[in-house]
Amino acid sequence: MMRRRPDPTVQGVVGEAVFLLSSPRRFLTEIALAPVGRGVAEHSKALTDPIARFRNTSAYIFLVAFGSDEERRAVVRFVNRAHAPVRAEGYNAFDPKLQLWIAAVMFHGGRDIYERFFGPLDRSEAERMYREFAVYGTALQVPAELWPADLAAFEDYWDSVVADLVVDDTVRAYAHALLRGGHAPWYIRAGMSPARFLTVGLLDARIRDAYGLLWTDPQQRRFDRAMRVAAPLYRALPLRVRHLPASLVLRDARRRFGARSATADGAPA
């Protein structure tokens, strides 16, 4: 039986399990921008405590998408406090242009994973999704006028940034260590091979090249075959199964940030 196609909205994208599965690709794309990469390599816990890093990042993503106004304010305060001491060469976590890049990665990765699993968006659907994803920048330090005006402007912005990306040795080594599992528990590192294959396959080819990640034509064909099989299998899953990871992450975020209500409008069931 054909399952309902999710709405092309922030909630429709973020509520799907495949969005969480693509998190490492988004992270590697974020840190490919040199100032962000240096800040993360020097301060992030993604290698030493990947579970804590995942919980903190996911709390922000999911409470912005599904939380009440109170919950959004609480998690934004938390993020700002965490960012306050983070400084590196050329990096200030409150720099609106760097926050713009991170929000742009959220949209670019969200749209890509949506289209891979649910089919192409028409232009009006893509524009709607794009406008909604602006919240991941404007909730922090990105002025609304800095978010590119429309999808065409965004695509110009994206291509201009990606074309100039240069990943230095420190960030490259950090990314390769992340793909091996870092200091995660052994049972997570043992299962990294398929996750690494998925992550590298999803990367923009220009970013993959910047990291020096080998990707051959046979690997691309394997990846394409895997996507052709995975997408219909995923769509056939019950919605409750597809939305369970998001529900668990959201429940954890609400418990940590003092939410009183069990659900919010539009929260995945």
mmCIF file of N, CA, C and O in Angstrom, residues 19-111:
data_model
loop_
_atom_site.group_PDB
_atom_site.id
_atom_site.type_symbol
_atom_site.label_atom_id
_atom_site.label_comp_id
_atom_site.label_asym_id
_atom_site.label_seq_id
_atom_site.Cartn_x
_atom_site.Cartn_y
_atom_site.Cartn_z
ATOM 1 N N PHE A 19 15.746 11.627 7.652
ATOM 2 C CA PHE A 19 16.402 12.900 7.928
ATOM 3 C C PHE A 19 17.483 12.706 8.988
ATOM 4 O O PHE A 19 18.599 13.225 8.865
ATOM 5 N N LEU A 20 17.173 11.949 10.032
ATOM 6 C CA LEU A 20 18.164 11.674 11.063
ATOM 7 C C LEU A 20 19.326 10.852 10.515
ATOM 8 O O LEU A 20 20.482 11.085 10.857
ATOM 9 N N LEU A 21 19.018 9.886 9.650
ATOM 10 C CA LEU A 21 20.077 9.049 9.084
ATOM 11 C C LEU A 21 21.063 9.857 8.251
ATOM 12 O O LEU A 21 22.221 9.457 8.093
ATOM 13 N N SER A 22 20.608 10.978 7.721
ATOM 14 C CA SER A 22 21.498 11.801 6.893
ATOM 15 C C SER A 22 22.241 12.865 7.705
ATOM 16 O O SER A 22 22.935 13.706 7.129
ATOM 17 N N SER A 23 22.146 12.822 9.029
ATOM 18 C CA SER A 23 22.799 13.830 9.870
ATOM 19 C C SER A 23 24.308 13.922 9.649
ATOM 20 O O SER A 23 24.851 15.039 9.574
ATOM 21 N N PRO A 24 25.052 12.803 9.541
ATOM 22 C CA PRO A 24 26.505 12.940 9.334
ATOM 23 C C PRO A 24 26.853 13.679 8.051
ATOM 24 O O PRO A 24 27.830 14.432 8.013
ATOM 25 N N ARG A 25 26.056 13.482 6.988
ATOM 26 C CA ARG A 25 26.331 14.224 5.754
ATOM 27 C C ARG A 25 26.200 15.724 5.992
ATOM 28 O O ARG A 25 27.028 16.516 5.534
ATOM 29 N N ARG A 26 25.153 16.125 6.715
ATOM 30 C CA ARG A 26 24.989 17.555 6.980
ATOM 31 C C ARG A 26 26.155 18.092 7.802
ATOM 32 O O ARG A 26 26.653 19.200 7.552
ATOM 33 N N PHE A 27 26.610 17.327 8.780
ATOM 34 C CA PHE A 27 27.701 17.773 9.638
ATOM 35 C C PHE A 27 28.985 17.961 8.821
ATOM 36 O O PHE A 27 29.667 18.986 8.945
ATOM 37 N N LEU A 28 29.319 16.989 7.973
ATOM 38 C CA LEU A 28 30.525 17.118 7.153
ATOM 39 C C LEU A 28 30.416 18.301 6.192
ATOM 40 O O LEU A 28 31.416 18.965 5.896
ATOM 41 N N THR A 29 29.228 18.568 5.702
ATOM 42 C CA THR A 29 29.042 19.710 4.804
ATOM 43 C C THR A 29 29.233 21.015 5.571
ATOM 44 O O THR A 29 29.870 21.957 5.072
ATOM 45 N N GLU A 30 28.703 21.104 6.779
ATOM 46 C CA GLU A 30 28.874 22.305 7.598
ATOM 47 C C GLU A 30 30.351 22.619 7.807
ATOM 48 O O GLU A 30 30.794 23.757 7.629
ATOM 49 N N ILE A 31 31.124 21.612 8.219
ATOM 50 C CA ILE A 31 32.512 21.876 8.611
ATOM 51 C C ILE A 31 33.450 21.986 7.411
ATOM 52 O O ILE A 31 34.636 22.282 7.588
ATOM 53 N N ALA A 32 32.937 21.776 6.204
ATOM 54 C CA ALA A 32 33.767 22.002 5.015
ATOM 55 C C ALA A 32 34.068 23.482 4.820
ATOM 56 O O ALA A 32 35.044 23.831 4.143
ATOM 57 N N LEU A 33 33.244 24.356 5.394
ATOM 58 C CA LEU A 33 33.530 25.793 5.357
ATOM 59 C C LEU A 33 34.612 26.066 6.397
ATOM 60 O O LEU A 33 34.425 25.785 7.586
ATOM 61 N N ALA A 34 35.730 26.616 5.971
ATOM 62 C CA ALA A 34 36.930 26.643 6.804
ATOM 63 C C ALA A 34 36.726 27.187 8.221
ATOM 64 O O ALA A 34 37.127 26.534 9.193
ATOM 65 N N PRO A 35 36.104 28.368 8.406
ATOM 66 C CA PRO A 35 35.968 28.854 9.789
ATOM 67 C C PRO A 35 35.134 27.920 10.666
ATOM 68 O O PRO A 35 35.457 27.703 11.832
ATOM 69 N N VAL A 36 34.059 27.349 10.103
ATOM 70 C CA VAL A 36 33.236 26.418 10.872
ATOM 71 C C VAL A 36 34.040 25.167 11.194
ATOM 72 O O VAL A 36 34.019 24.663 12.321
ATOM 73 N N GLY A 37 34.776 24.672 10.213
ATOM 74 C CA GLY A 37 35.580 23.475 10.429
ATOM 75 C C GLY A 37 36.606 23.663 11.529
ATOM 76 O O GLY A 37 36.792 22.775 12.380
ATOM 77 N N ARG A 38 37.270 24.813 11.546
ATOM 78 C CA ARG A 38 38.262 25.059 12.596
ATOM 79 C C ARG A 38 37.604 25.147 13.962
ATOM 80 O O ARG A 38 38.116 24.620 14.961
ATOM 81 N N GLY A 39 36.458 25.824 14.033
ATOM 82 C CA GLY A 39 35.763 25.925 15.315
ATOM 83 C C GLY A 39 35.342 24.567 15.834
ATOM 84 O O GLY A 39 35.490 24.257 17.020
ATOM 85 N N VAL A 40 34.827 23.724 14.946
ATOM 86 C CA VAL A 40 34.381 22.385 15.357
ATOM 87 C C VAL A 40 35.567 21.522 15.739
ATOM 88 O O VAL A 40 35.547 20.825 16.768
ATOM 89 N N ALA A 41 36.634 21.523 14.934
ATOM 90 C CA ALA A 41 37.788 20.681 15.212
ATOM 91 C C ALA A 41 38.412 21.015 16.557
ATOM 92 O O ALA A 41 38.929 20.131 17.250
ATOM 93 N N GLU A 42 38.341 22.283 16.964
ATOM 94 C CA GLU A 42 38.961 22.701 18.216
ATOM 95 C C GLU A 42 38.035 22.592 19.416
ATOM 96 O O GLU A 42 38.511 22.478 20.555
ATOM 97 N N HIS A 43 36.711 22.593 19.199
ATOM 98 C CA HIS A 43 35.799 22.695 20.337
ATOM 99 C C HIS A 43 34.700 21.641 20.390
ATOM 100 O O HIS A 43 34.121 21.426 21.457
ATOM 101 N N SER A 44 34.364 21.007 19.273
ATOM 102 C CA SER A 44 33.209 20.111 19.265
ATOM 103 C C SER A 44 33.505 18.798 19.975
ATOM 104 O O SER A 44 34.642 18.316 20.000
ATOM 105 N N LYS A 45 32.442 18.187 20.525
ATOM 106 C CA LYS A 45 32.539 16.876 21.158
ATOM 107 C C LYS A 45 32.118 15.747 20.217
ATOM 108 O O LYS A 45 31.882 14.628 20.656
ATOM 109 N N ALA A 46 32.030 16.045 18.928
ATOM 110 C CA ALA A 46 31.519 15.046 17.996
ATOM 111 C C ALA A 46 32.376 13.794 17.959
ATOM 112 O O ALA A 46 31.857 12.692 17.720
ATOM 113 N N LEU A 47 33.686 13.915 18.174
ATOM 114 C CA LEU A 47 34.550 12.735 18.193
ATOM 115 C C LEU A 47 34.596 12.082 19.561
ATOM 116 O O LEU A 47 34.529 10.857 19.676
ATOM 117 N N THR A 48 34.727 12.886 20.601
ATOM 118 C CA THR A 48 34.910 12.321 21.939
ATOM 119 C C THR A 48 33.609 11.910 22.599
ATOM 120 O O THR A 48 33.587 10.978 23.414
ATOM 121 N N ASP A 49 32.534 12.587 22.283
ATOM 122 C CA ASP A 49 31.231 12.255 22.873
ATOM 123 C C ASP A 49 30.142 12.482 21.825
ATOM 124 O O ASP A 49 29.340 13.401 21.923
ATOM 125 N N PRO A 50 30.098 11.604 20.793
ATOM 126 C CA PRO A 50 29.155 11.832 19.693
ATOM 127 C C PRO A 50 27.699 11.777 20.116
ATOM 128 O O PRO A 50 26.850 12.434 19.509
ATOM 129 N N ILE A 51 27.388 11.015 21.155
ATOM 130 C CA ILE A 51 25.992 10.916 21.600
ATOM 131 C C ILE A 51 25.528 12.251 22.170
ATOM 132 O O ILE A 51 24.428 12.729 21.852
ATOM 133 N N ALA A 52 26.358 12.888 22.994
ATOM 134 C CA ALA A 52 25.996 14.191 23.558
ATOM 135 C C ALA A 52 25.862 15.230 22.455
ATOM 136 O O ALA A 52 24.937 16.049 22.474
ATOM 137 N N ARG A 53 26.776 15.181 21.492
ATOM 138 C CA ARG A 53 26.715 16.143 20.398
ATOM 139 C C ARG A 53 25.433 15.955 19.597
ATOM 140 O O ARG A 53 24.752 16.910 19.245
ATOM 141 N N PHE A 54 25.081 14.692 19.326
ATOM 142 C CA PHE A 54 23.857 14.401 18.585
ATOM 143 C C PHE A 54 22.630 14.883 19.358
ATOM 144 O O PHE A 54 21.716 15.481 18.788
ATOM 145 N N ARG A 55 22.589 14.634 20.672
ATOM 146 C CA ARG A 55 21.429 15.043 21.470
ATOM 147 C C ARG A 55 21.280 16.558 21.470
ATOM 148 O O ARG A 55 20.161 17.074 21.352
ATOM 149 N N ASN A 56 22.386 17.278 21.610
ATOM 150 C CA ASN A 56 22.300 18.731 21.671
ATOM 151 C C ASN A 56 21.865 19.332 20.336
ATOM 152 O O ASN A 56 20.998 20.203 20.287
ATOM 153 N N THR A 57 22.480 18.858 19.246
ATOM 154 C CA THR A 57 22.117 19.373 17.933
ATOM 155 C C THR A 57 20.676 19.016 17.593
ATOM 156 O O THR A 57 19.914 19.853 17.091
ATOM 157 N N SER A 58 20.293 17.769 17.870
ATOM 158 C CA SER A 58 18.939 17.328 17.547
ATOM 159 C C SER A 58 17.897 18.057 18.377
ATOM 160 O O SER A 58 16.788 18.319 17.898
ATOM 161 N N ALA A 59 18.231 18.386 19.617
ATOM 162 C CA ALA A 59 17.282 19.131 20.443
ATOM 163 C C ALA A 59 16.933 20.454 19.779
ATOM 164 O O ALA A 59 15.762 20.851 19.714
ATOM 165 N N TYR A 60 17.953 21.143 19.270
ATOM 166 C CA TYR A 60 17.697 22.411 18.585
ATOM 167 C C TYR A 60 16.853 22.194 17.330
ATOM 168 O O TYR A 60 15.839 22.864 17.116
ATOM 169 N N ILE A 61 17.245 21.233 16.500
ATOM 170 C CA ILE A 61 16.553 20.993 15.238
ATOM 171 C C ILE A 61 15.083 20.654 15.481
ATOM 172 O O ILE A 61 14.186 21.196 14.832
ATOM 173 N N PHE A 62 14.820 19.764 16.424
ATOM 174 C CA PHE A 62 13.458 19.268 16.610
ATOM 175 C C PHE A 62 12.585 20.236 17.398
ATOM 176 O O PHE A 62 11.381 20.338 17.123
ATOM 177 N N LEU A 63 13.147 20.952 18.347
ATOM 178 C CA LEU A 63 12.311 21.906 19.082
ATOM 179 C C LEU A 63 12.002 23.135 18.238
ATOM 180 O O LEU A 63 10.922 23.718 18.371
ATOM 181 N N VAL A 64 12.906 23.528 17.360
ATOM 182 C CA VAL A 64 12.572 24.608 16.434
ATOM 183 C C VAL A 64 11.447 24.171 15.506
ATOM 184 O O VAL A 64 10.543 24.950 15.185
ATOM 185 N N ALA A 65 11.476 22.908 15.082
ATOM 186 C CA ALA A 65 10.453 22.414 14.153
ATOM 187 C C ALA A 65 9.121 22.140 14.840
ATOM 188 O O ALA A 65 8.062 22.458 14.295
ATOM 189 N N PHE A 66 9.144 21.540 16.019
ATOM 190 C CA PHE A 66 7.923 21.022 16.636
ATOM 191 C C PHE A 66 7.592 21.626 18.000
ATOM 192 O O PHE A 66 6.523 21.352 18.545
ATOM 193 N N GLY A 67 8.477 22.416 18.556
ATOM 194 C CA GLY A 67 8.286 22.868 19.927
ATOM 195 C C GLY A 67 7.336 24.037 20.066
ATOM 196 O O GLY A 67 6.982 24.711 19.099
ATOM 197 N N SER A 68 6.938 24.275 21.305
ATOM 198 C CA SER A 68 6.167 25.473 21.629
ATOM 199 C C SER A 68 7.095 26.679 21.621
ATOM 200 O O SER A 68 8.327 26.541 21.558
ATOM 201 N N ASP A 69 6.527 27.881 21.718
ATOM 202 C CA ASP A 69 7.360 29.079 21.774
ATOM 203 C C ASP A 69 8.311 29.020 22.965
ATOM 204 O O ASP A 69 9.485 29.408 22.858
ATOM 205 N N GLU A 70 7.821 28.534 24.089
ATOM 206 C CA GLU A 70 8.656 28.429 25.286
ATOM 207 C C GLU A 70 9.824 27.472 25.060
ATOM 208 O O GLU A 70 10.968 27.751 25.450
ATOM 209 N N GLU A 71 9.538 26.349 24.425
ATOM 210 C CA GLU A 71 10.581 25.366 24.164
ATOM 211 C C GLU A 71 11.617 25.905 23.189
ATOM 212 O O GLU A 71 12.827 25.693 23.357
ATOM 213 N N ARG A 72 11.173 26.619 22.170
ATOM 214 C CA ARG A 72 12.118 27.198 21.212
ATOM 215 C C ARG A 72 13.024 28.206 21.909
ATOM 216 O O ARG A 72 14.241 28.222 21.674
ATOM 217 N N ARG A 73 12.442 29.055 22.745
ATOM 218 C CA ARG A 73 13.267 30.047 23.451
ATOM 219 C C ARG A 73 14.286 29.355 24.348
ATOM 220 O O ARG A 73 15.444 29.776 24.423
ATOM 221 N N ALA A 74 13.877 28.281 25.015
ATOM 222 C CA ALA A 74 14.781 27.572 25.927
ATOM 223 C C ALA A 74 15.947 26.952 25.179
ATOM 224 O O ALA A 74 17.108 27.046 25.610
ATOM 225 N N VAL A 75 15.677 26.319 24.055
ATOM 226 C CA VAL A 75 16.766 25.653 23.343
ATOM 227 C C VAL A 75 17.664 26.671 22.646
ATOM 228 O O VAL A 75 18.885 26.459 22.548
ATOM 229 N N VAL A 76 17.123 27.789 22.188
ATOM 230 C CA VAL A 76 17.961 28.834 21.610
ATOM 231 C C VAL A 76 18.881 29.422 22.673
ATOM 232 O O VAL A 76 20.076 29.668 22.413
ATOM 233 N N ARG A 77 18.372 29.647 23.889
ATOM 234 C CA ARG A 77 19.239 30.124 24.979
ATOM 235 C C ARG A 77 20.360 29.131 25.243
ATOM 236 O O ARG A 77 21.511 29.516 25.465
ATOM 237 N N PHE A 78 20.025 27.852 25.242
ATOM 238 C CA PHE A 78 21.030 26.807 25.472
ATOM 239 C C PHE A 78 22.110 26.854 24.391
ATOM 240 O O PHE A 78 23.310 26.800 24.683
ATOM 241 N N VAL A 79 21.697 26.943 23.137
ATOM 242 C CA VAL A 79 22.655 26.985 22.031
ATOM 243 C C VAL A 79 23.542 28.219 22.146
ATOM 244 O O VAL A 79 24.766 28.144 21.974
ATOM 245 N N ASN A 80 22.961 29.362 22.459
ATOM 246 C CA ASN A 80 23.753 30.581 22.571
ATOM 247 C C ASN A 80 24.752 30.501 23.721
ATOM 248 O O ASN A 80 25.894 30.964 23.594
ATOM 249 N N ARG A 81 24.335 29.916 24.847
ATOM 250 C CA ARG A 81 25.282 29.747 25.959
ATOM 251 C C ARG A 81 26.424 28.814 25.557
ATOM 252 O O ARG A 81 27.586 29.045 25.902
ATOM 253 N N ALA A 82 26.086 27.740 24.837
ATOM 254 C CA ALA A 82 27.125 26.795 24.410
ATOM 255 C C ALA A 82 28.088 27.441 23.423
ATOM 256 O O ALA A 82 29.285 27.133 23.402
ATOM 257 N N HIS A 83 27.580 28.348 22.587
ATOM 258 C CA HIS A 83 28.410 28.994 21.579
ATOM 259 C C HIS A 83 29.278 30.107 22.148
ATOM 260 O O HIS A 83 30.302 30.455 21.545
ATOM 261 N N ALA A 84 28.898 30.686 23.265
ATOM 262 C CA ALA A 84 29.576 31.885 23.768
ATOM 263 C C ALA A 84 31.091 31.732 23.900
ATOM 264 O O ALA A 84 31.836 32.633 23.494
ATOM 265 N N PRO A 85 31.600 30.625 24.452
ATOM 266 C CA PRO A 85 33.057 30.524 24.597
ATOM 267 C C PRO A 85 33.785 29.998 23.370
ATOM 268 O O PRO A 85 35.014 29.868 23.385
ATOM 269 N N VAL A 86 33.066 29.681 22.313
ATOM 270 C CA VAL A 86 33.680 29.025 21.156
ATOM 271 C C VAL A 86 34.293 30.070 20.226
ATOM 272 O O VAL A 86 33.591 30.851 19.597
ATOM 273 N N ARG A 87 35.612 30.053 20.175
ATOM 274 C CA ARG A 87 36.342 30.946 19.273
ATOM 275 C C ARG A 87 37.465 30.152 18.636
ATOM 276 O O ARG A 87 38.077 29.299 19.255
ATOM 277 N N ALA A 88 37.749 30.438 17.375
ATOM 278 C CA ALA A 88 38.872 29.844 16.664
ATOM 279 C C ALA A 88 39.304 30.846 15.611
ATOM 280 O O ALA A 88 38.657 31.882 15.421
ATOM 281 N N GLU A 89 40.405 30.562 14.922
ATOM 282 C CA GLU A 89 40.886 31.475 13.897
ATOM 283 C C GLU A 89 39.821 31.694 12.828
ATOM 284 O O GLU A 89 39.402 30.766 12.152
ATOM 285 N N GLY A 90 39.343 32.941 12.731
ATOM 286 C CA GLY A 90 38.328 33.265 11.732
ATOM 287 C C GLY A 90 36.931 32.797 12.087
ATOM 288 O O GLY A 90 36.014 32.952 11.287
ATOM 289 N N TYR A 91 36.761 32.231 13.285
ATOM 290 C CA TYR A 91 35.456 31.654 13.638
ATOM 291 C C TYR A 91 34.890 32.314 14.884
ATOM 292 O O TYR A 91 35.555 32.412 15.913
ATOM 293 N N ASN A 92 33.670 32.766 14.744
ATOM 294 C CA ASN A 92 32.884 33.262 15.863
ATOM 295 C C ASN A 92 31.509 32.639 15.702
ATOM 296 O O ASN A 92 30.846 32.844 14.680
ATOM 297 N N ALA A 93 31.072 31.857 16.686
ATOM 298 C CA ALA A 93 29.822 31.111 16.551
ATOM 299 C C ALA A 93 28.615 32.023 16.377
ATOM 300 O O ALA A 93 27.551 31.556 15.970
ATOM 301 N N PHE A 94 28.763 33.326 16.676
ATOM 302 C CA PHE A 94 27.650 34.259 16.520
ATOM 303 C C PHE A 94 27.712 35.028 15.203
ATOM 304 O O PHE A 94 26.911 35.932 14.991
ATOM 305 N N ASP A 95 28.647 34.685 14.333
ATOM 306 C CA ASP A 95 28.771 35.356 13.037
ATOM 307 C C ASP A 95 27.559 34.990 12.174
ATOM 308 O O ASP A 95 27.361 33.815 11.838
ATOM 309 N N PRO A 96 26.738 35.965 11.778
ATOM 310 C CA PRO A 96 25.538 35.648 10.992
ATOM 311 C C PRO A 96 25.841 34.926 9.686
ATOM 312 O O PRO A 96 25.063 34.081 9.249
ATOM 313 N N LYS A 97 26.981 35.238 9.048
ATOM 314 C CA LYS A 97 27.289 34.594 7.775
ATOM 315 C C LYS A 97 27.602 33.115 7.959
ATOM 316 O O LYS A 97 27.285 32.288 7.087
ATOM 317 N N LEU A 98 28.230 32.768 9.076
ATOM 318 C CA LEU A 98 28.496 31.354 9.345
ATOM 319 C C LEU A 98 27.213 30.637 9.749
ATOM 320 O O LEU A 98 26.987 29.479 9.361
ATOM 321 N N GLN A 99 26.366 31.313 10.516
ATOM 322 C CA GLN A 99 25.073 30.722 10.861
ATOM 323 C C GLN A 99 24.216 30.544 9.609
ATOM 324 O O GLN A 99 23.457 29.573 9.493
ATOM 325 N N LEU A 100 24.341 31.462 8.662
ATOM 326 C CA LEU A 100 23.621 31.328 7.394
ATOM 327 C C LEU A 100 24.043 30.047 6.683
ATOM 328 O O LEU A 100 23.195 29.310 6.161
ATOM 329 N N TRP A 101 25.337 29.781 6.655
ATOM 330 C CA TRP A 101 25.829 28.570 5.997
ATOM 331 C C TRP A 101 25.244 27.318 6.654
ATOM 332 O O TRP A 101 24.783 26.406 5.978
ATOM 333 N N ILE A 102 25.226 27.286 7.975
ATOM 334 C CA ILE A 102 24.730 26.104 8.678
ATOM 335 C C ILE A 102 23.240 25.905 8.406
ATOM 336 O O ILE A 102 22.779 24.780 8.171
ATOM 337 N N ALA A 103 22.481 26.991 8.396
ATOM 338 C CA ALA A 103 21.056 26.878 8.063
ATOM 339 C C ALA A 103 20.877 26.470 6.606
ATOM 340 O O ALA A 103 19.965 25.694 6.279
ATOM 341 N N ALA A 104 21.725 26.979 5.730
ATOM 342 C CA ALA A 104 21.651 26.601 4.320
ATOM 343 C C ALA A 104 21.908 25.109 4.141
ATOM 344 O O ALA A 104 21.244 24.442 3.330
ATOM 345 N N VAL A 105 22.851 24.570 4.894
ATOM 346 C CA VAL A 105 23.130 23.136 4.836
ATOM 347 C C VAL A 105 21.916 22.329 5.292
ATOM 348 O O VAL A 105 21.612 21.273 4.726
ATOM 349 N N MET A 106 21.223 22.842 6.300
ATOM 350 C CA MET A 106 20.018 22.163 6.775
ATOM 351 C C MET A 106 18.994 22.054 5.652
ATOM 352 O O MET A 106 18.409 20.986 5.419
ATOM 353 N N PHE A 107 18.749 23.156 4.954
ATOM 354 C CA PHE A 107 17.777 23.111 3.859
ATOM 355 C C PHE A 107 18.268 22.240 2.721
ATOM 356 O O PHE A 107 17.525 21.391 2.208
ATOM 357 N N HIS A 108 19.501 22.440 2.296
ATOM 358 C CA HIS A 108 20.025 21.694 1.152
ATOM 359 C C HIS A 108 19.971 20.186 1.418
ATOM 360 O O HIS A 108 19.520 19.405 0.568
ATOM 361 N N GLY A 109 20.398 19.776 2.611
ATOM 362 C CA GLY A 109 20.362 18.355 2.943
ATOM 363 C C GLY A 109 18.950 17.837 3.122
ATOM 364 O O GLY A 109 18.645 16.711 2.716
ATOM 365 N N GLY A 110 18.073 18.655 3.720
ATOM 366 C CA GLY A 110 16.692 18.235 3.913
ATOM 367 C C GLY A 110 15.960 18.051 2.600
ATOM 368 O O GLY A 110 15.238 17.069 2.400
ATOM 369 N N ARG A 111 16.137 18.999 1.676
ATOM 370 C CA ARG A 111 15.490 18.871 0.369
ATOM 371 C C ARG A 111 16.023 17.658 -0.380
ATOM 372 O O ARG A 111 15.253 16.896 -0.985
#
